[in-house]
């Protein structure tokens, strides 16, 4: 049975909701799933009218935790068209593990916050994936069968479509990790 880590950072709670859907999808494929969050590195600036929610029930990840999984799915809100600083910093700290070959051939995936249309979701996911490719991971994206990952209204909360796409991605990542684990 594959072990999957859903690792995320979420200031306002949206990425945390999608992380849970990714985990649900991976569990539906029979994987053992842990959800952990990236530690906060600085006090976040809260835009007027936003409800900042830095506290989540998920445990804070440690760099050494990353070595214990067959697959790692990383989620981040979009900040200036790319991944957030806490996620970038956390992944940079994993370079020693990467240099030791711990990630070689493991499955990796990415997801980002569906907070607005044209907000940089694709570039956020790509900036995460570049890190995972650098680590030597096998990248698995959302299946083509997943519908659009952000709705047309631009609502700030993940829609049913967002969460369905996240579950499908989690399931595909778990299935891929299990195939690789079983063949290795």
Coordinates of N, CA and C in Angstrom, one line a residue:
X1 N 0.8 -1.2 0.0 CA 0.0 0.0 0.0 C 0.9 1.2 0.0
X2 N 0.7 2.2 -0.9 CA 1.5 3.4 -1.1 C 1.2 4.4 0.0
X3 N 2.2 5.1 0.5 CA 2.1 6.1 1.5 C 2.2 7.5 0.7
X4 N 1.2 8.3 0.9 CA 1.1 9.6 0.2 C 1.1 10.7 1.2
X5 N 1.9 11.8 1.0 CA 1.9 13.0 1.8 C 1.3 14.1 1.0
X6 N 0.2 14.7 1.5 CA -0.3 15.9 0.9 C 0.2 17.0 1.8
X7 N 1.1 17.8 1.2 CA 1.8 18.9 1.9 C 1.3 20.2 1.4
X8 N 0.9 21.1 2.2 CA 0.3 22.3 1.8 C 0.7 23.5 2.7
X9 N 0.5 24.7 2.1 CA 0.5 26.0 2.9 C -0.8 26.7 2.5
X10 N -1.5 27.2 3.5 CA -2.8 27.9 3.3 C -3.0 29.0 4.3
X11 N -3.0 30.2 3.8 CA -3.3 31.3 4.7 C -4.7 31.5 5.0
X12 N -5.6 31.4 4.0 CA -7.0 31.7 4.2 C -7.9 30.5 4.2
X13 N -7.3 29.3 4.1 CA -8.0 28.0 4.3 C -8.4 27.4 3.0
X14 N -8.3 28.1 1.8 CA -8.7 27.5 0.6 C -7.8 26.3 0.1
X15 N -6.5 26.5 0.2 CA -5.6 25.4 -0.2 C -5.8 24.2 0.8
X16 N -6.1 24.4 2.0 CA -6.4 23.3 3.0 C -7.6 22.5 2.6
X17 N -8.6 23.2 2.1 CA -9.8 22.5 1.6 C -9.5 21.6 0.4
X18 N -8.7 22.1 -0.5 CA -8.3 21.3 -1.7 C -7.4 20.2 -1.3
X19 N -6.5 20.4 -0.3 CA -5.6 19.4 0.2 C -6.4 18.2 0.7
X20 N -7.5 18.4 1.4 CA -8.4 17.4 1.9 C -9.0 16.6 0.8
X21 N -9.4 17.3 -0.3 CA -10.0 16.6 -1.5 C -8.9 15.7 -2.2
X22 N -7.7 16.2 -2.3 CA -6.6 15.4 -2.9 C -6.4 14.1 -2.0
X23 N -6.4 14.3 -0.7 CA -6.2 13.2 0.2 C -7.4 12.2 0.1
X24 N -8.6 12.7 -0.1 CA -9.8 11.8 -0.3 C -9.6 11.0 -1.5
X25 N -9.2 11.6 -2.6 CA -9.0 10.9 -3.8 C -7.9 9.8 -3.7
X26 N -6.8 10.1 -3.1 CA -5.7 9.1 -2.9 C -6.2 8.0 -2.0
X27 N -7.0 8.3 -1.0 CA -7.5 7.2 -0.1 C -8.5 6.3 -0.9
X28 N -9.2 6.9 -1.9 CA -10.2 6.1 -2.6 C -9.4 5.1 -3.5
X29 N -8.1 5.3 -3.7 CA -7.3 4.3 -4.5 C -6.6 3.3 -3.5
X30 N -6.9 3.4 -2.2 CA -6.3 2.5 -1.3 C -5.0 3.0 -0.6
X31 N -4.6 4.2 -0.8 CA -3.4 4.7 -0.3 C -3.5 5.1 1.2
X32 N -2.4 5.0 1.9 CA -2.4 5.6 3.3 C -1.9 7.0 3.1
X33 N -2.7 8.0 3.6 CA -2.4 9.4 3.4 C -2.3 10.1 4.6
X34 N -1.2 11.0 4.6 CA -1.0 12.0 5.7 C -1.2 13.3 5.1
X35 N -1.8 14.2 5.8 CA -1.9 15.6 5.4 C -1.0 16.4 6.4
X36 N -0.1 17.2 5.9 CA 0.7 18.1 6.8 C 0.9 19.4 6.1
X37 N 1.1 20.4 7.0 CA 1.2 21.8 6.4 C 2.6 22.3 6.6
X38 N 3.0 23.2 5.7 CA 4.3 23.8 5.7 C 4.2 24.9 6.8
X39 N 5.3 25.0 7.6 CA 5.3 26.0 8.6 C 5.2 27.5 8.1
X40 N 4.6 28.3 8.9 CA 4.6 29.7 8.6 C 5.9 30.3 8.8
X41 N 6.4 31.2 7.9 CA 7.8 31.7 8.1 C 7.8 33.2 8.6
X42 N 6.6 33.8 8.4 CA 6.5 35.2 8.8 C 5.0 35.5 9.0
X43 N 4.8 36.6 9.7 CA 3.4 37.0 9.9 C 2.8 37.4 8.5
X44 N 1.7 36.9 8.2 CA 1.1 37.2 6.8 C 0.4 38.5 6.9
X45 N 0.4 39.2 5.8 CA -0.3 40.5 5.6 C -1.7 40.1 5.2
X46 N -2.7 40.6 5.9 CA -4.1 40.3 5.6 C -4.8 41.4 4.9
X47 N -5.2 41.2 3.6 CA -5.9 42.2 2.9 C -7.2 42.6 3.6
X48 N -7.6 43.9 3.4 CA -8.8 44.3 3.9 C -10.0 43.4 3.5
X49 N -10.8 43.1 4.4 CA -12.0 42.2 4.1 C -11.7 40.7 4.0
X50 N -10.4 40.3 4.1 CA -10.1 38.9 4.1 C -10.1 38.3 5.5
X51 N -10.4 37.1 5.5 CA -10.5 36.4 6.8 C -9.3 35.4 6.9
X52 N -8.2 35.9 7.5 CA -7.0 35.1 7.7 C -7.2 34.0 8.6
X53 N -6.8 32.8 8.3 CA -7.0 31.6 9.1 C -5.7 30.8 9.1
X54 N -4.7 31.2 9.9 CA -3.4 30.5 9.9 C -3.4 29.2 10.7
X55 N -4.5 28.9 11.4 CA -4.5 27.7 12.2 C -5.3 26.6 11.5
X56 N -4.6 25.5 11.3 CA -5.3 24.4 10.8 C -5.0 23.2 11.7
X57 N -5.8 22.2 11.7 CA -5.6 21.0 12.5 C -4.5 20.1 12.1
X58 N -4.1 20.2 10.9 CA -3.1 19.3 10.3 C -1.7 19.6 11.0
X59 N -0.9 18.6 11.2 CA 0.4 18.8 11.8 C 1.3 19.5 10.9
X60 N 2.3 20.2 11.5 CA 3.3 20.9 10.7 C 4.4 19.9 10.2
X61 N 4.7 20.0 9.0 CA 5.7 19.0 8.4 C 7.1 19.4 8.8
X62 N 8.0 18.4 8.8 CA 9.4 18.6 9.0 C 10.1 18.1 7.8
X63 N 11.2 18.7 7.4 CA 11.9 18.2 6.2 C 12.1 16.7 6.2
X64 N 12.6 16.2 7.3 CA 12.9 14.7 7.3 C 11.6 13.9 7.1
X65 N 10.4 14.4 7.3 CA 9.2 13.7 7.0 C 9.1 13.3 5.5
X66 N 9.6 14.1 4.6 CA 9.5 13.8 3.2 C 10.0 12.5 2.7
X67 N 11.0 12.0 3.4 CA 11.7 10.7 3.0 C 10.8 9.5 3.2
X68 N 9.7 9.7 4.0 CA 8.9 8.5 4.4 C 7.7 8.2 3.5
X69 N 7.7 8.8 2.3 CA 6.5 8.6 1.4 C 6.8 8.2 0.0
X70 N 5.9 7.5 -0.6 CA 6.0 7.0 -2.0 C 5.6 8.1 -3.0
X71 N 4.8 9.1 -2.5 CA 4.4 10.2 -3.3 C 4.2 11.4 -2.4
X72 N 4.4 12.6 -3.0 CA 4.3 13.8 -2.3 C 3.5 14.8 -3.2
X73 N 2.4 15.3 -2.7 CA 1.6 16.3 -3.5 C 1.7 17.6 -2.7
X74 N 2.2 18.6 -3.4 CA 2.4 19.9 -2.8 C 1.4 20.9 -3.2
X75 N 0.8 21.7 -2.3 CA -0.1 22.7 -2.6 C 0.3 24.0 -2.0
X76 N 0.0 25.1 -2.8 CA 0.3 26.4 -2.4 C -0.7 27.4 -3.0
X77 N -0.9 28.5 -2.2 CA -1.6 29.6 -2.8 C -0.7 30.3 -3.8
X78 N -1.3 31.1 -4.7 CA -0.6 31.8 -5.7 C -0.2 33.2 -5.1
X79 N 1.1 33.5 -5.2 CA 1.6 34.7 -4.7 C 2.4 35.3 -5.8
X80 N 1.9 36.4 -6.4 CA 2.6 37.1 -7.5 C 2.9 36.2 -8.6
X81 N 2.0 35.3 -8.9 CA 2.1 34.4 -10.1 C 3.0 33.2 -9.9
X82 N 3.3 32.9 -8.6 CA 4.2 31.7 -8.4 C 3.8 31.2 -7.0
X83 N 4.5 30.1 -6.6 CA 4.2 29.5 -5.3 C 4.6 30.5 -4.2
X84 N 4.0 30.3 -3.0 CA 4.2 31.1 -1.9 C 5.6 30.9 -1.3
X85 N 6.1 32.0 -0.6 CA 7.4 31.9 0.0 C 7.6 30.8 1.0
X86 N 6.6 30.5 1.9 CA 6.7 29.4 2.8 C 7.0 28.0 2.1
X87 N 6.2 27.8 1.0 CA 6.4 26.5 0.3 C 7.8 26.5 -0.4
X88 N 8.1 27.6 -1.1 CA 9.4 27.7 -1.7 C 10.6 27.5 -0.8
X89 N 10.5 28.1 0.4 CA 11.6 27.9 1.4 C 11.6 26.5 1.9
X90 N 10.5 25.9 2.1 CA 10.4 24.6 2.7 C 11.1 23.6 1.7
X91 N 10.7 23.7 0.4 CA 11.3 22.9 -0.6 C 12.8 23.1 -0.8
X92 N 13.2 24.3 -0.7 CA 14.7 24.6 -0.7 C 15.4 23.9 0.4
X93 N 14.8 23.8 1.5 CA 15.4 23.1 2.7 C 15.6 21.6 2.4
X94 N 14.8 21.1 1.4 CA 14.9 19.6 1.2 C 16.0 19.3 0.2
X95 N 16.9 20.2 -0.1 CA 18.0 19.9 -1.1 C 18.9 18.8 -0.6
X96 N 19.2 18.8 0.7 CA 20.1 17.7 1.2 C 19.5 16.3 1.0
X97 N 18.2 16.2 1.2 CA 17.5 14.9 1.0 C 17.5 14.6 -0.5
X98 N 17.3 15.6 -1.3 CA 17.3 15.4 -2.8 C 18.7 15.0 -3.2
X99 N 19.7 15.6 -2.7 CA 21.1 15.2 -3.1 C 21.4 13.8 -2.7
X100 N 20.8 13.3 -1.7 CA 21.0 11.9 -1.2 C 20.2 10.9 -2.1
X101 N 19.4 11.4 -3.0 CA 18.6 10.5 -3.8 C 17.3 10.0 -3.3
X102 N 16.9 10.5 -2.1 CA 15.7 10.0 -1.5 C 14.4 10.2 -2.4
X103 N 14.4 11.2 -3.2 CA 13.2 11.4 -4.0 C 13.2 10.8 -5.4
X104 N 14.3 10.2 -5.7 CA 14.5 9.7 -7.1 C 13.4 8.6 -7.4
X105 N 12.6 8.8 -8.4 CA 11.6 7.9 -8.8 C 10.3 7.9 -8.0
X106 N 10.2 8.7 -7.0 CA 9.0 8.9 -6.3 C 8.0 9.7 -7.1
X107 N 6.7 9.6 -6.8 CA 5.7 10.4 -7.5 C 5.5 11.7 -6.8
X108 N 5.4 12.8 -7.7 CA 5.1 14.1 -7.2 C 4.0 14.7 -7.9
X109 N 3.3 15.6 -7.2 CA 2.2 16.4 -7.9 C 2.0 17.7 -7.2
X110 N 1.3 18.6 -7.9 CA 1.1 20.0 -7.4 C -0.4 20.4 -7.5
X111 N -0.8 21.3 -6.6 CA -2.1 22.0 -6.8 C -1.9 23.3 -6.2
X112 N -2.9 24.2 -6.6 CA -2.8 25.6 -6.1 C -4.2 26.1 -5.8
X113 N -4.3 27.2 -5.2 CA -5.5 27.8 -4.7 C -6.4 28.2 -5.8
X114 N -7.7 27.9 -5.8 CA -8.6 28.4 -6.8 C -9.2 29.7 -6.5
X115 N -8.5 30.7 -6.0 CA -9.1 31.9 -5.4 C -9.6 32.9 -6.5
X116 N -9.0 32.9 -7.7 CA -9.5 33.8 -8.7 C -9.1 33.3 -10.1
X117 N -9.9 33.7 -11.1 CA -9.5 33.4 -12.5 C -8.4 34.2 -12.9
X118 N -7.5 33.7 -13.8 CA -6.4 34.4 -14.3 C -5.4 34.8 -13.2
X119 N -5.4 34.1 -12.1 CA -4.6 34.5 -10.9 C -3.2 33.9 -10.9
X120 N -2.9 33.0 -11.9 CA -1.6 32.4 -11.9 C -1.6 31.0 -11.4
X121 N -2.7 30.3 -11.4 CA -2.7 28.9 -10.9 C -1.7 28.0 -11.7
X122 N -1.7 28.2 -13.0 CA -0.8 27.3 -13.8 C 0.6 27.6 -13.5
X123 N 1.0 28.8 -13.3 CA 2.4 29.1 -13.0 C 2.8 28.7 -11.6
X124 N 1.8 28.8 -10.7 CA 2.1 28.3 -9.3 C 2.3 26.8 -9.4
X125 N 1.5 26.1 -10.0 CA 1.7 24.6 -10.1 C 3.0 24.3 -10.8
X126 N 3.3 25.0 -11.9 CA 4.6 24.8 -12.6 C 5.8 25.1 -11.7
X127 N 5.7 26.2 -10.9 CA 6.9 26.5 -10.1 C 7.1 25.4 -9.0
X128 N 6.0 24.8 -8.5 CA 6.1 23.7 -7.6 C 6.7 22.5 -8.4
X129 N 6.2 22.2 -9.5 CA 6.7 21.0 -10.3 C 8.1 21.1 -10.7
X130 N 8.6 22.3 -11.0 CA 10.0 22.4 -11.3 C 10.9 21.9 -10.1
X131 N 10.5 22.3 -8.9 CA 11.2 21.7 -7.7 C 11.2 20.2 -7.7
X132 N 10.0 19.6 -7.9 CA 9.8 18.2 -7.8 C 10.6 17.5 -8.9
X133 N 10.7 18.1 -10.1 CA 11.5 17.5 -11.2 C 13.0 17.6 -10.9
X134 N 13.4 18.7 -10.3 CA 14.8 18.9 -9.8 C 15.1 17.8 -8.8
X135 N 14.2 17.4 -8.0 CA 14.4 16.3 -7.0 C 14.5 15.0 -7.6
X136 N 14.1 14.8 -8.9 CA 14.2 13.5 -9.6 C 12.8 12.8 -9.5
X137 N 11.8 13.5 -9.1 CA 10.5 12.8 -9.0 C 9.8 12.6 -10.3
X138 N 8.8 11.7 -10.3 CA 8.0 11.5 -11.5 C 6.7 12.3 -11.3
X139 N 6.5 13.3 -12.1 CA 5.3 14.2 -11.9 C 4.1 13.6 -12.6
X140 N 3.0 13.7 -11.8 CA 1.7 13.3 -12.2 C 0.7 14.5 -12.1
X141 N 0.1 14.9 -13.1 CA -0.8 16.0 -13.1 C -2.3 15.6 -13.0
X142 N -3.2 16.5 -12.9 CA -4.6 16.1 -12.9 C -5.0 15.4 -14.2
X143 N -5.8 14.3 -14.1 CA -6.1 13.6 -15.3 C -7.0 14.5 -16.2
X144 N -6.9 14.2 -17.5 CA -7.6 15.0 -18.5 C -9.1 14.9 -18.3
X145 N -9.5 13.8 -17.6 CA -10.9 13.7 -17.3 C -11.4 14.7 -16.3
X146 N -10.5 15.3 -15.6 CA -10.9 16.3 -14.6 C -11.4 17.6 -15.3
X147 N -12.5 18.1 -14.8 CA -13.1 19.3 -15.4 C -12.2 20.5 -14.9
X148 N -12.6 21.6 -15.5 CA -11.8 22.9 -15.1 C -11.6 23.0 -13.6
X149 N -10.4 23.4 -13.2 CA -10.1 23.5 -11.8 C -10.5 24.8 -11.1
X150 N -11.1 25.7 -11.9 CA -11.7 26.9 -11.3 C -12.9 27.3 -12.0
X151 N -14.0 27.7 -11.3 CA -15.2 28.0 -12.0 C -15.2 29.4 -12.6
X152 N -16.2 29.6 -13.4 CA -16.3 30.9 -14.1 C -16.7 32.1 -13.3
X153 N -17.2 31.9 -12.1 CA -17.6 33.0 -11.3 C -16.5 33.7 -10.6
X154 N -15.3 33.0 -10.5 CA -14.2 33.5 -9.8 C -14.3 33.5 -8.3
X155 N -15.2 32.7 -7.8 CA -15.5 32.7 -6.3 C -14.2 32.3 -5.6
X156 N -14.1 32.7 -4.4 CA -12.8 32.5 -3.6 C -12.8 31.1 -2.9
X157 N -13.9 30.5 -2.8 CA -13.9 29.2 -2.1 C -13.9 28.1 -3.2
X158 N -13.3 27.0 -2.9 CA -13.2 25.9 -3.9 C -14.7 25.4 -4.2
X159 N -14.9 25.3 -5.5 CA -16.3 24.8 -5.9 C -16.3 23.3 -5.9
X160 N -17.5 22.8 -6.2 CA -17.6 21.3 -6.3 C -16.7 20.8 -7.4
X161 N -16.6 21.6 -8.5 CA -15.7 21.2 -9.6 C -14.2 21.2 -9.2
X162 N -13.8 22.2 -8.4 CA -12.5 22.2 -7.9 C -12.2 21.0 -7.1
X163 N -13.1 20.6 -6.2 CA -12.8 19.5 -5.3 C -12.9 18.2 -6.0
X164 N -13.8 18.1 -7.0 CA -13.8 16.8 -7.8 C -12.5 16.7 -8.6
X165 N -12.0 17.7 -9.2 CA -10.7 17.6 -9.9 C -9.6 17.3 -8.9
X166 N -9.6 17.8 -7.7 CA -8.6 17.5 -6.7 C -8.6 16.0 -6.3
X167 N -9.9 15.5 -6.1 CA -10.0 14.1 -5.8 C -9.5 13.2 -6.9
X168 N -9.8 13.5 -8.1 CA -9.3 12.7 -9.3 C -7.8 12.8 -9.3
X169 N -7.2 13.9 -9.1 CA -5.7 14.0 -9.1 C -5.1 13.2 -8.0
X170 N -5.7 13.3 -6.8 CA -5.2 12.5 -5.7 C -5.3 11.0 -6.0
X171 N -6.4 10.5 -6.6 CA -6.5 9.1 -6.9 C -5.5 8.7 -7.9
X172 N -5.3 9.5 -9.0 CA -4.3 9.1 -10.0 C -2.9 9.1 -9.4
X173 N -2.6 10.0 -8.6 CA -1.2 10.0 -7.9 C -1.1 8.7 -7.1
X174 N -2.1 8.4 -6.3 CA -2.0 7.2 -5.5 C -1.9 5.9 -6.4
X175 N -2.6 5.8 -7.4 CA -2.6 4.7 -8.3 C -1.2 4.6 -9.0
X176 N -0.7 5.7 -9.4 CA 0.7 5.7 -10.0 C 1.8 5.3 -9.0
X177 N 1.7 5.8 -7.8 CA 2.7 5.5 -6.8 C 2.6 4.0 -6.5
X178 N 1.4 3.4 -6.4 CA 1.3 2.0 -6.1 C 1.8 1.2 -7.2
X179 N 1.6 1.5 -8.4 CA 2.2 0.8 -9.5 C 3.7 0.8 -9.5
X180 N 4.3 1.9 -9.2 CA 5.7 2.1 -9.1 C 6.3 1.3 -7.9
X181 N 5.6 1.4 -6.8 CA 6.0 0.7 -5.6 C 6.0 -0.8 -5.8
X182 N 4.9 -1.3 -6.4 CA 4.8 -2.7 -6.6 C 5.8 -3.3 -7.6
X183 N 6.2 -2.4 -8.6 CA 7.1 -2.9 -9.6 C 8.6 -2.8 -9.1
X184 N 8.8 -2.1 -8.0 CA 10.2 -1.8 -7.6 C 10.7 -2.8 -6.6

